[in-house]
Amino acid sequence: MANEQNSATVLVLWDIDHTLIETRGVGRASFADAFERVSGRPLERMPHITGRTEPDIYAATAELHGIDTPPPFDAFAEALASAYLVRQDELRKQGGVMPGAAEALARLADLPDIHQSVLTGNTKAVSRIKLETFGLDKYLDLEIGAYGDDDGHRPSLVSVAQSRAASRHSSAFDRKSTVLIGDSPGDIATALQGGARIIAVAAGGTSASDLIGADLVMDDLTDAEALLNGIRSLH
């Protein structure tokens, strides 16, 4: 086993969708509900969404539907959170936790020198609903995370989380002491451009060969000790 504590603290930021959980259609249905509620138009199609923030997805979706001036994002974000709450039981039954994710979170949560949160394109409200639905929120400090409603440009979210973590823990976090864990090329770009190390997990639909640029690629999260050793090796 790895040493239980290192001299320096590490900020671990988890992507949510396809890294920790899968919504398996509930996410799209909730988006459709919210989009129709605020725009008055049924959802006919969506842009590619992997690795993008919710404000970016909303703007692109409105453009695809010929809506030049969509309602404010805040209105959509509120409607989206409401839609997820309505479908929370459906999410619990139809969605699921990625293999090994709960165990990995629990393992890292035991360590005093590792601070865990999320970096996600989801809004904070939706992130909380998703994580609470599957009981994963207890392992994470969501107040130091970074969310799509903080900044529509995903790489900028790295510094948002670093700043919040620094304020809470009185310790500066930089590229060497920040590790993002995600499943897509978008997560890799976020880390490289934003100032973090990146562990990519090839369990969310992206093959390991497509995760070029990651500091470390893992097949899945089922080996918590290997994940911990990987985090240790990056700082």
PDB file of C-alpha atoms in Angstrom:
ATOM      1  CA  MET A   1       0.000   0.000   0.000  1.00  0.00           C
ATOM      2  CA  ALA A   2       1.035   3.586  -0.560  1.00  0.00           C
ATOM      3  CA  ASN A   3       2.170   5.741   2.320  1.00  0.00           C
ATOM      4  CA  GLU A   4      -0.910   7.089   4.070  1.00  0.00           C
ATOM      5  CA  GLN A   5       0.337  10.666   4.091  1.00  0.00           C
ATOM      6  CA  ASN A   6       2.675  12.822   2.042  1.00  0.00           C
ATOM      7  CA  SER A   7       4.238  16.086   3.167  1.00  0.00           C
ATOM      8  CA  ALA A   8       2.248  18.181   0.666  1.00  0.00           C
ATOM      9  CA  THR A   9      -1.506  18.351   0.305  1.00  0.00           C
ATOM     10  CA  VAL A  10      -3.172  17.454  -2.969  1.00  0.00           C
ATOM     11  CA  LEU A  11      -6.378  18.780  -4.484  1.00  0.00           C
ATOM     12  CA  VAL A  12      -8.209  16.031  -6.382  1.00  0.00           C
ATOM     13  CA  LEU A  13     -10.959  17.240  -8.702  1.00  0.00           C
ATOM     14  CA  TRP A  14     -13.377  14.700 -10.136  1.00  0.00           C
ATOM     15  CA  ASP A  15     -15.355  14.997 -13.325  1.00  0.00           C
ATOM     16  CA  ILE A  16     -18.875  13.670 -12.692  1.00  0.00           C
ATOM     17  CA  ASP A  17     -20.534  12.288 -15.827  1.00  0.00           C
ATOM     18  CA  HIS A  18     -19.016   9.032 -17.121  1.00  0.00           C
ATOM     19  CA  THR A  19     -16.270   9.282 -14.503  1.00  0.00           C
ATOM     20  CA  LEU A  20     -18.256   8.912 -11.275  1.00  0.00           C
ATOM     21  CA  ILE A  21     -21.773   8.243 -12.553  1.00  0.00           C
ATOM     22  CA  GLU A  22     -23.884   7.657 -15.635  1.00  0.00           C
ATOM     23  CA  THR A  23     -27.367   9.134 -16.085  1.00  0.00           C
ATOM     24  CA  ARG A  24     -28.301   6.727 -18.917  1.00  0.00           C
ATOM     25  CA  GLY A  25     -30.789   8.972 -20.641  1.00  0.00           C
ATOM     26  CA  VAL A  26     -32.121  10.807 -17.605  1.00  0.00           C
ATOM     27  CA  GLY A  27     -29.742  13.697 -18.221  1.00  0.00           C
ATOM     28  CA  ARG A  28     -30.974  14.270 -21.750  1.00  0.00           C
ATOM     29  CA  ALA A  29     -34.604  13.970 -20.661  1.00  0.00           C
ATOM     30  CA  SER A  30     -34.050  16.527 -17.899  1.00  0.00           C
ATOM     31  CA  PHE A  31     -32.319  18.880 -20.329  1.00  0.00           C
ATOM     32  CA  ALA A  32     -35.230  18.508 -22.752  1.00  0.00           C
ATOM     33  CA  ASP A  33     -37.744  19.317 -20.016  1.00  0.00           C
ATOM     34  CA  ALA A  34     -35.840  22.434 -18.976  1.00  0.00           C
ATOM     35  CA  PHE A  35     -35.188  23.617 -22.521  1.00  0.00           C
ATOM     36  CA  GLU A  36     -38.841  23.425 -23.478  1.00  0.00           C
ATOM     37  CA  ARG A  37     -39.893  25.092 -20.240  1.00  0.00           C
ATOM     38  CA  VAL A  38     -37.736  28.192 -20.764  1.00  0.00           C
ATOM     39  CA  SER A  39     -37.745  28.444 -24.565  1.00  0.00           C
ATOM     40  CA  GLY A  40     -41.230  27.217 -25.379  1.00  0.00           C
ATOM     41  CA  ARG A  41     -39.695  24.944 -28.006  1.00  0.00           C
ATOM     42  CA  PRO A  42     -39.440  21.148 -27.811  1.00  0.00           C
ATOM     43  CA  LEU A  43     -35.899  19.805 -27.910  1.00  0.00           C
ATOM     44  CA  GLU A  44     -35.241  18.406 -31.371  1.00  0.00           C
ATOM     45  CA  ARG A  45     -31.477  17.925 -31.271  1.00  0.00           C
ATOM     46  CA  MET A  46     -28.418  18.655 -29.180  1.00  0.00           C
ATOM     47  CA  PRO A  47     -24.786  19.466 -29.917  1.00  0.00           C
ATOM     48  CA  HIS A  48     -21.923  17.222 -28.869  1.00  0.00           C
ATOM     49  CA  ILE A  49     -21.820  17.715 -25.106  1.00  0.00           C
ATOM     50  CA  THR A  50     -18.850  15.738 -23.752  1.00  0.00           C
ATOM     51  CA  GLY A  51     -16.352  17.968 -21.977  1.00  0.00           C
ATOM     52  CA  ARG A  52     -18.468  21.131 -22.329  1.00  0.00           C
ATOM     53  CA  THR A  53     -20.057  23.349 -19.709  1.00  0.00           C
ATOM     54  CA  GLU A  54     -23.801  23.708 -19.274  1.00  0.00           C
ATOM     55  CA  PRO A  55     -23.854  27.383 -20.397  1.00  0.00           C
ATOM     56  CA  ASP A  56     -21.981  26.414 -23.559  1.00  0.00           C
ATOM     57  CA  ILE A  57     -24.328  23.492 -24.248  1.00  0.00           C
ATOM     58  CA  TYR A  58     -27.403  25.646 -23.657  1.00  0.00           C
ATOM     59  CA  ALA A  59     -26.191  28.380 -26.018  1.00  0.00           C
ATOM     60  CA  ALA A  60     -25.278  25.851 -28.723  1.00  0.00           C
ATOM     61  CA  THR A  61     -28.628  24.092 -28.369  1.00  0.00           C
ATOM     62  CA  ALA A  62     -30.512  27.368 -28.708  1.00  0.00           C
ATOM     63  CA  GLU A  63     -28.519  28.145 -31.857  1.00  0.00           C
ATOM     64  CA  LEU A  64     -29.368  24.730 -33.325  1.00  0.00           C
ATOM     65  CA  HIS A  65     -33.035  25.570 -32.814  1.00  0.00           C
ATOM     66  CA  GLY A  66     -32.745  28.968 -34.476  1.00  0.00           C
ATOM     67  CA  ILE A  67     -33.134  30.918 -31.241  1.00  0.00           C
ATOM     68  CA  ASP A  68     -30.961  34.007 -31.622  1.00  0.00           C
ATOM     69  CA  THR A  69     -31.650  35.441 -28.166  1.00  0.00           C
ATOM     70  CA  PRO A  70     -32.396  32.603 -25.754  1.00  0.00           C
ATOM     71  CA  PRO A  71     -33.759  33.228 -22.257  1.00  0.00           C
ATOM     72  CA  PRO A  72     -31.024  33.904 -19.661  1.00  0.00           C
ATOM     73  CA  PHE A  73     -28.960  30.923 -18.610  1.00  0.00           C
ATOM     74  CA  ASP A  74     -29.944  31.431 -14.966  1.00  0.00           C
ATOM     75  CA  ALA A  75     -33.562  30.676 -15.877  1.00  0.00           C
ATOM     76  CA  PHE A  76     -32.506  27.531 -17.710  1.00  0.00           C
ATOM     77  CA  ALA A  77     -30.249  26.435 -14.832  1.00  0.00           C
ATOM     78  CA  GLU A  78     -33.124  26.763 -12.367  1.00  0.00           C
ATOM     79  CA  ALA A  79     -35.430  24.794 -14.666  1.00  0.00           C
ATOM     80  CA  LEU A  80     -32.768  22.118 -15.150  1.00  0.00           C
ATOM     81  CA  ALA A  81     -32.303  21.601 -11.413  1.00  0.00           C
ATOM     82  CA  SER A  82     -36.077  21.319 -11.018  1.00  0.00           C
ATOM     83  CA  ALA A  83     -36.223  18.767 -13.827  1.00  0.00           C
ATOM     84  CA  TYR A  84     -33.554  16.629 -12.168  1.00  0.00           C
ATOM     85  CA  LEU A  85     -35.395  16.753  -8.855  1.00  0.00           C
ATOM     86  CA  VAL A  86     -38.584  15.567 -10.542  1.00  0.00           C
ATOM     87  CA  ARG A  87     -36.648  12.710 -12.152  1.00  0.00           C
ATOM     88  CA  GLN A  88     -34.453  11.866  -9.148  1.00  0.00           C
ATOM     89  CA  ASP A  89     -36.093   8.492  -8.499  1.00  0.00           C
ATOM     90  CA  GLU A  90     -35.766   7.693 -12.199  1.00  0.00           C
ATOM     91  CA  LEU A  91     -32.102   8.667 -12.070  1.00  0.00           C
ATOM     92  CA  ARG A  92     -31.540   6.408  -9.070  1.00  0.00           C
ATOM     93  CA  LYS A  93     -33.147   3.439 -10.811  1.00  0.00           C
ATOM     94  CA  GLN A  94     -31.937   3.988 -14.369  1.00  0.00           C
ATOM     95  CA  GLY A  95     -28.544   5.608 -13.807  1.00  0.00           C
ATOM     96  CA  GLY A  96     -25.637   4.202 -11.883  1.00  0.00           C
ATOM     97  CA  VAL A  97     -22.244   4.637 -10.274  1.00  0.00           C
ATOM     98  CA  MET A  98     -19.223   3.824 -12.415  1.00  0.00           C
ATOM     99  CA  PRO A  99     -17.384   0.633 -11.369  1.00  0.00           C
ATOM    100  CA  GLY A 100     -15.058   1.295  -8.452  1.00  0.00           C
ATOM    101  CA  ALA A 101     -15.981   4.971  -8.136  1.00  0.00           C
ATOM    102  CA  ALA A 102     -17.534   4.804  -4.669  1.00  0.00           C
ATOM    103  CA  GLU A 103     -14.663   2.727  -3.322  1.00  0.00           C
ATOM    104  CA  ALA A 104     -12.080   5.080  -4.836  1.00  0.00           C
ATOM    105  CA  LEU A 105     -13.784   8.112  -3.323  1.00  0.00           C
ATOM    106  CA  ALA A 106     -13.967   6.412   0.065  1.00  0.00           C
ATOM    107  CA  ARG A 107     -10.287   5.441  -0.066  1.00  0.00           C
ATOM    108  CA  LEU A 108      -9.130   8.976  -0.820  1.00  0.00           C
ATOM    109  CA  ALA A 109     -11.522  10.463   1.735  1.00  0.00           C
ATOM    110  CA  ASP A 110      -9.614   8.625   4.478  1.00  0.00           C
ATOM    111  CA  LEU A 111      -6.413  10.545   3.757  1.00  0.00           C
ATOM    112  CA  PRO A 112      -5.793  13.856   5.560  1.00  0.00           C
ATOM    113  CA  ASP A 113      -3.506  15.250   2.878  1.00  0.00           C
ATOM    114  CA  ILE A 114      -5.969  14.779   0.010  1.00  0.00           C
ATOM    115  CA  HIS A 115      -8.867  17.179  -0.481  1.00  0.00           C
ATOM    116  CA  GLN A 116     -11.537  15.935  -2.885  1.00  0.00           C
ATOM    117  CA  SER A 117     -14.071  17.918  -4.844  1.00  0.00           C
ATOM    118  CA  VAL A 118     -15.418  18.142  -8.383  1.00  0.00           C
ATOM    119  CA  LEU A 119     -14.665  20.039 -11.558  1.00  0.00           C
ATOM    120  CA  THR A 120     -17.611  19.717 -13.885  1.00  0.00           C
ATOM    121  CA  GLY A 121     -19.569  21.414 -16.613  1.00  0.00           C
ATOM    122  CA  ASN A 122     -22.721  20.742 -14.613  1.00  0.00           C
ATOM    123  CA  THR A 123     -24.212  23.511 -12.524  1.00  0.00           C
ATOM    124  CA  LYS A 124     -23.590  23.297  -8.800  1.00  0.00           C
ATOM    125  CA  ALA A 125     -27.246  22.486  -8.087  1.00  0.00           C
ATOM    126  CA  VAL A 126     -27.363  19.646 -10.607  1.00  0.00           C
ATOM    127  CA  SER A 127     -23.985  18.329  -9.438  1.00  0.00           C
ATOM    128  CA  ARG A 128     -25.283  18.092  -5.896  1.00  0.00           C
ATOM    129  CA  ILE A 129     -28.460  16.299  -7.007  1.00  0.00           C
ATOM    130  CA  LYS A 130     -26.516  13.766  -9.070  1.00  0.00           C
ATOM    131  CA  LEU A 131     -24.021  12.999  -6.321  1.00  0.00           C
ATOM    132  CA  GLU A 132     -26.606  12.886  -3.528  1.00  0.00           C
ATOM    133  CA  THR A 133     -28.765  10.524  -5.582  1.00  0.00           C
ATOM    134  CA  PHE A 134     -26.019   7.904  -5.433  1.00  0.00           C
ATOM    135  CA  GLY A 135     -24.628   8.752  -1.985  1.00  0.00           C
ATOM    136  CA  LEU A 136     -21.310  10.060  -3.288  1.00  0.00           C
ATOM    137  CA  ASP A 137     -21.559  13.598  -1.934  1.00  0.00           C
ATOM    138  CA  LYS A 138     -20.406  12.493   1.538  1.00  0.00           C
ATOM    139  CA  TYR A 139     -16.894  11.904   0.209  1.00  0.00           C
ATOM    140  CA  LEU A 140     -16.523  15.327  -1.420  1.00  0.00           C
ATOM    141  CA  ASP A 141     -16.212  18.932  -0.302  1.00  0.00           C
ATOM    142  CA  LEU A 142     -18.549  20.475  -2.853  1.00  0.00           C
ATOM    143  CA  GLU A 143     -17.932  23.999  -1.559  1.00  0.00           C
ATOM    144  CA  ILE A 144     -14.412  24.024  -3.022  1.00  0.00           C
ATOM    145  CA  GLY A 145     -15.469  22.584  -6.372  1.00  0.00           C
ATOM    146  CA  ALA A 146     -15.872  24.387  -9.684  1.00  0.00           C
ATOM    147  CA  TYR A 147     -18.998  24.247 -11.819  1.00  0.00           C
ATOM    148  CA  GLY A 148     -20.371  25.232 -15.181  1.00  0.00           C
ATOM    149  CA  ASP A 149     -22.238  28.154 -13.688  1.00  0.00           C
ATOM    150  CA  ASP A 150     -18.939  29.541 -12.343  1.00  0.00           C
ATOM    151  CA  ASP A 151     -17.456  29.984 -15.817  1.00  0.00           C
ATOM    152  CA  GLY A 152     -18.537  28.760 -19.237  1.00  0.00           C
ATOM    153  CA  HIS A 153     -14.895  28.207 -20.244  1.00  0.00           C
ATOM    154  CA  ARG A 154     -14.012  24.865 -18.688  1.00  0.00           C
ATOM    155  CA  PRO A 155     -10.220  25.327 -18.288  1.00  0.00           C
ATOM    156  CA  SER A 156     -10.923  28.430 -16.192  1.00  0.00           C
ATOM    157  CA  LEU A 157     -12.635  26.210 -13.635  1.00  0.00           C
ATOM    158  CA  VAL A 158      -9.280  24.804 -12.498  1.00  0.00           C
ATOM    159  CA  SER A 159      -8.225  28.120 -10.973  1.00  0.00           C
ATOM    160  CA  VAL A 160     -11.699  28.577  -9.475  1.00  0.00           C
ATOM    161  CA  ALA A 161     -11.349  25.313  -7.550  1.00  0.00           C
ATOM    162  CA  GLN A 162      -7.727  26.008  -6.611  1.00  0.00           C
ATOM    163  CA  SER A 163      -8.688  29.394  -5.192  1.00  0.00           C
ATOM    164  CA  ARG A 164     -11.585  27.983  -3.174  1.00  0.00           C
ATOM    165  CA  ALA A 165      -9.453  25.155  -1.821  1.00  0.00           C
ATOM    166  CA  ALA A 166      -6.668  27.576  -0.914  1.00  0.00           C
ATOM    167  CA  SER A 167      -9.099  29.742   1.045  1.00  0.00           C
ATOM    168  CA  ARG A 168     -10.508  26.786   2.954  1.00  0.00           C
ATOM    169  CA  HIS A 169      -7.227  25.011   3.689  1.00  0.00           C
ATOM    170  CA  SER A 170      -4.753  27.935   3.852  1.00  0.00           C
ATOM    171  CA  SER A 171      -2.563  26.174   1.312  1.00  0.00           C
ATOM    172  CA  ALA A 172      -1.799  27.164  -2.265  1.00  0.00           C
ATOM    173  CA  PHE A 173      -2.600  24.685  -5.030  1.00  0.00           C
ATOM    174  CA  ASP A 174      -0.882  24.735  -8.410  1.00  0.00           C
ATOM    175  CA  ARG A 175      -0.395  22.389 -11.349  1.00  0.00           C
ATOM    176  CA  LYS A 176       1.842  20.054  -9.361  1.00  0.00           C
ATOM    177  CA  SER A 177      -0.586  19.734  -6.437  1.00  0.00           C
ATOM    178  CA  THR A 178      -3.863  19.569  -8.386  1.00  0.00           C
ATOM    179  CA  VAL A 179      -5.040  16.357 -10.043  1.00  0.00           C
ATOM    180  CA  LEU A 180      -8.108  16.216 -12.259  1.00  0.00           C
ATOM    181  CA  ILE A 181      -9.689  12.798 -12.825  1.00  0.00           C
ATOM    182  CA  GLY A 182     -11.848  12.540 -15.938  1.00  0.00           C
ATOM    183  CA  ASP A 183     -12.818  10.354 -18.843  1.00  0.00           C
ATOM    184  CA  SER A 184     -12.572  12.417 -22.022  1.00  0.00           C
ATOM    185  CA  PRO A 185     -10.200  14.431 -24.217  1.00  0.00           C
ATOM    186  CA  GLY A 186     -12.107  17.482 -22.970  1.00  0.00           C
ATOM    187  CA  ASP A 187     -11.019  16.701 -19.422  1.00  0.00           C
ATOM    188  CA  ILE A 188      -7.425  16.394 -20.593  1.00  0.00           C
ATOM    189  CA  ALA A 189      -7.616  19.765 -22.351  1.00  0.00           C
ATOM    190  CA  THR A 190      -9.172  21.320 -19.253  1.00  0.00           C
ATOM    191  CA  ALA A 191      -6.297  20.143 -17.073  1.00  0.00           C
ATOM    192  CA  LEU A 192      -3.503  21.007 -19.489  1.00  0.00           C
ATOM    193  CA  GLN A 193      -4.868  24.467 -20.280  1.00  0.00           C
ATOM    194  CA  GLY A 194      -6.127  25.204 -16.783  1.00  0.00           C
ATOM    195  CA  GLY A 195      -3.100  24.162 -14.742  1.00  0.00           C
ATOM    196  CA  ALA A 196      -3.548  20.667 -13.310  1.00  0.00           C
ATOM    197  CA  ARG A 197      -2.284  17.122 -13.663  1.00  0.00           C
ATOM    198  CA  ILE A 198      -4.712  14.710 -15.306  1.00  0.00           C
ATOM    199  CA  ILE A 199      -5.575  11.072 -14.740  1.00  0.00           C
ATOM    200  CA  ALA A 200      -7.835   9.822 -17.520  1.00  0.00           C
ATOM    201  CA  VAL A 201     -10.125   6.848 -16.980  1.00  0.00           C
ATOM    202  CA  ALA A 202     -11.077   4.873 -20.088  1.00  0.00           C
ATOM    203  CA  ALA A 203     -14.372   3.622 -18.714  1.00  0.00           C
ATOM    204  CA  GLY A 204     -16.762   6.280 -19.945  1.00  0.00           C
ATOM    205  CA  GLY A 205     -16.903   5.434 -23.623  1.00  0.00           C
ATOM    206  CA  THR A 206     -13.528   6.848 -24.679  1.00  0.00           C
ATOM    207  CA  SER A 207     -10.794   4.324 -25.430  1.00  0.00           C
ATOM    208  CA  ALA A 208      -7.383   4.558 -23.800  1.00  0.00           C
ATOM    209  CA  SER A 209      -5.806   5.248 -27.200  1.00  0.00           C
ATOM    210  CA  ASP A 210      -7.904   8.411 -27.520  1.00  0.00           C
ATOM    211  CA  LEU A 211      -6.810   9.811 -24.156  1.00  0.00           C
ATOM    212  CA  ILE A 212      -3.594  11.283 -25.505  1.00  0.00           C
ATOM    213  CA  GLY A 213      -1.892  13.870 -23.320  1.00  0.00           C
ATOM    214  CA  ALA A 214      -2.979  12.512 -19.947  1.00  0.00           C
ATOM    215  CA  ASP A 215      -0.317  12.097 -17.277  1.00  0.00           C
ATOM    216  CA  LEU A 216      -1.757   8.673 -16.507  1.00  0.00           C
ATOM    217  CA  VAL A 217      -4.444   6.521 -18.147  1.00  0.00           C
ATOM    218  CA  MET A 218      -6.349   3.878 -16.190  1.00  0.00           C
ATOM    219  CA  ASP A 219      -8.794   1.331 -17.567  1.00  0.00           C
ATOM    220  CA  ASP A 220     -11.275   1.962 -14.745  1.00  0.00           C
ATOM    221  CA  LEU A 221     -11.499   2.890 -11.061  1.00  0.00           C
ATOM    222  CA  THR A 222     -11.696  -0.617  -9.634  1.00  0.00           C
ATOM    223  CA  ASP A 223      -8.179  -0.533  -8.149  1.00  0.00           C
ATOM    224  CA  ALA A 224      -8.261   2.245  -5.563  1.00  0.00           C
ATOM    225  CA  GLU A 225      -4.663   1.631  -4.495  1.00  0.00           C
ATOM    226  CA  ALA A 226      -3.430   1.994  -8.068  1.00  0.00           C
ATOM    227  CA  LEU A 227      -5.339   5.267  -8.320  1.00  0.00           C
ATOM    228  CA  LEU A 228      -3.822   6.512  -5.077  1.00  0.00           C
ATOM    229  CA  ASN A 229      -0.338   5.528  -6.226  1.00  0.00           C
ATOM    230  CA  GLY A 230      -0.974   7.370  -9.482  1.00  0.00           C
ATOM    231  CA  ILE A 231      -1.981  10.521  -7.642  1.00  0.00           C
ATOM    232  CA  ARG A 232       1.101  10.268  -5.422  1.00  0.00           C
ATOM    233  CA  SER A 233       3.358   9.881  -8.448  1.00  0.00           C
ATOM    234  CA  LEU A 234       2.184  13.152  -9.982  1.00  0.00           C
ATOM    235  CA  HIS A 235       3.273  15.535  -7.236  1.00  0.00           C
TER     236      HIS A 235
END
